[in-house]
XYZ file of C-alpha atoms in Angstrom:
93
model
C 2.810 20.318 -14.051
C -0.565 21.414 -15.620
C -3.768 21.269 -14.654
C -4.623 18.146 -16.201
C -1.444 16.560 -14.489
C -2.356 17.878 -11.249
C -5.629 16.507 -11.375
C -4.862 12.935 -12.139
C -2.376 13.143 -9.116
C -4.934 14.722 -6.648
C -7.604 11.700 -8.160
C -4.397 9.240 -7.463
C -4.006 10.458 -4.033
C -7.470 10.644 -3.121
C -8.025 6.960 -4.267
C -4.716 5.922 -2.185
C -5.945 6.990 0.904
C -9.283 5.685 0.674
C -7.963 1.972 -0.276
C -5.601 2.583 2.742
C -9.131 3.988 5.041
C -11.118 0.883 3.818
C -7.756 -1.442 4.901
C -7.302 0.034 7.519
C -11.252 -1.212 8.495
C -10.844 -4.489 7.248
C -7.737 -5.308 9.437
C -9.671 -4.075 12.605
C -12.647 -6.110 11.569
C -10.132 -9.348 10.794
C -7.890 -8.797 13.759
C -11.178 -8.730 15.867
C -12.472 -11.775 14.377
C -9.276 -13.384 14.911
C -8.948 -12.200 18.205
C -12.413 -13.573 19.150
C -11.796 -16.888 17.642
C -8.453 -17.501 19.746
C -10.452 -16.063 23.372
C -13.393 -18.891 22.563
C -11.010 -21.245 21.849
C -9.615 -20.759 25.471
C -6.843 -18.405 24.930
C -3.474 -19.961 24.882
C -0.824 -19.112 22.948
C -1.486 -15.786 20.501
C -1.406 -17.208 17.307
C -3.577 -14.049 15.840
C -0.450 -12.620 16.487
C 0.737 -13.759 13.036
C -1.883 -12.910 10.664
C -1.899 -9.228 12.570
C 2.133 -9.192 11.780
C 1.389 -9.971 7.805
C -1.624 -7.576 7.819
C 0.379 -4.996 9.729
C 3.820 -5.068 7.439
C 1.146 -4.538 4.128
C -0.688 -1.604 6.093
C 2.608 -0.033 6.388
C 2.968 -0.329 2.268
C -0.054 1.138 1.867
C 0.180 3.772 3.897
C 3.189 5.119 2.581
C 1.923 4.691 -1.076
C -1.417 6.922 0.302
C 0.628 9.747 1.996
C 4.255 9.680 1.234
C 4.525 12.410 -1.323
C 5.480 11.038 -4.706
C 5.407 7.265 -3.670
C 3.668 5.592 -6.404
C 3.387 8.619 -8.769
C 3.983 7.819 -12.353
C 6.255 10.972 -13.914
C 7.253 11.502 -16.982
C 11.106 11.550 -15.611
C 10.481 8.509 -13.822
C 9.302 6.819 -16.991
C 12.119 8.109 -19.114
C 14.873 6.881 -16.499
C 12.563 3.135 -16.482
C 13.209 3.652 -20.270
C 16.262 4.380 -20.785
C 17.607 1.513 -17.683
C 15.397 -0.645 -20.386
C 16.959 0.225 -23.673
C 20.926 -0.096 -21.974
C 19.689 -3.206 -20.730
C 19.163 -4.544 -24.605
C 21.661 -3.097 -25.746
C 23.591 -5.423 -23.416
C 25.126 -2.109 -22.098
């Protein structure tokens, strides 16, 4: 890879795990909010429970995309097998 290529992927990764750092805060802010909204409301059944499974699965996703290596990369192999899967595919291969 050049040094043009290399930067674009160390810009990619860098922008990964900051969307995954500023997730990360807004599920501890929501989960919080939740989890003060269910204690007012006299506790009970933990129906936060939910919304922290949902947010929890999707802050696995992004994690992996942010540190994985190559998860989410664009190549130029990856492209020409998306290509080529494409072209068979109307060809009616």
């Amino acid at each position: 890879m050049d040094d043009d290529g290399l930067r674009r992927e160390a810009k990619r990764r860098v922008e990964a795990r900051n969307g995954f750092y500023w997730y990360l805060v807004v599920c501890i802010v929501v989960w919080g909010i939740l989890t003060f909204v269910w204690w007012m409301d006299g506790g009970g059944y933990f129906w936060p429970a939910w919304a922290m499974l949902g947010m929890g699965i999707a802050l696995i996703f992004v994690a992996a995309n942010a540190f994985l290596p190559g998860a989410g990369a664009v190549t130029e192999d990856r492209i020409e097998r998306e290509y080529l899967k494409m072209k068979r595919k109307a060809e009616g291969r």
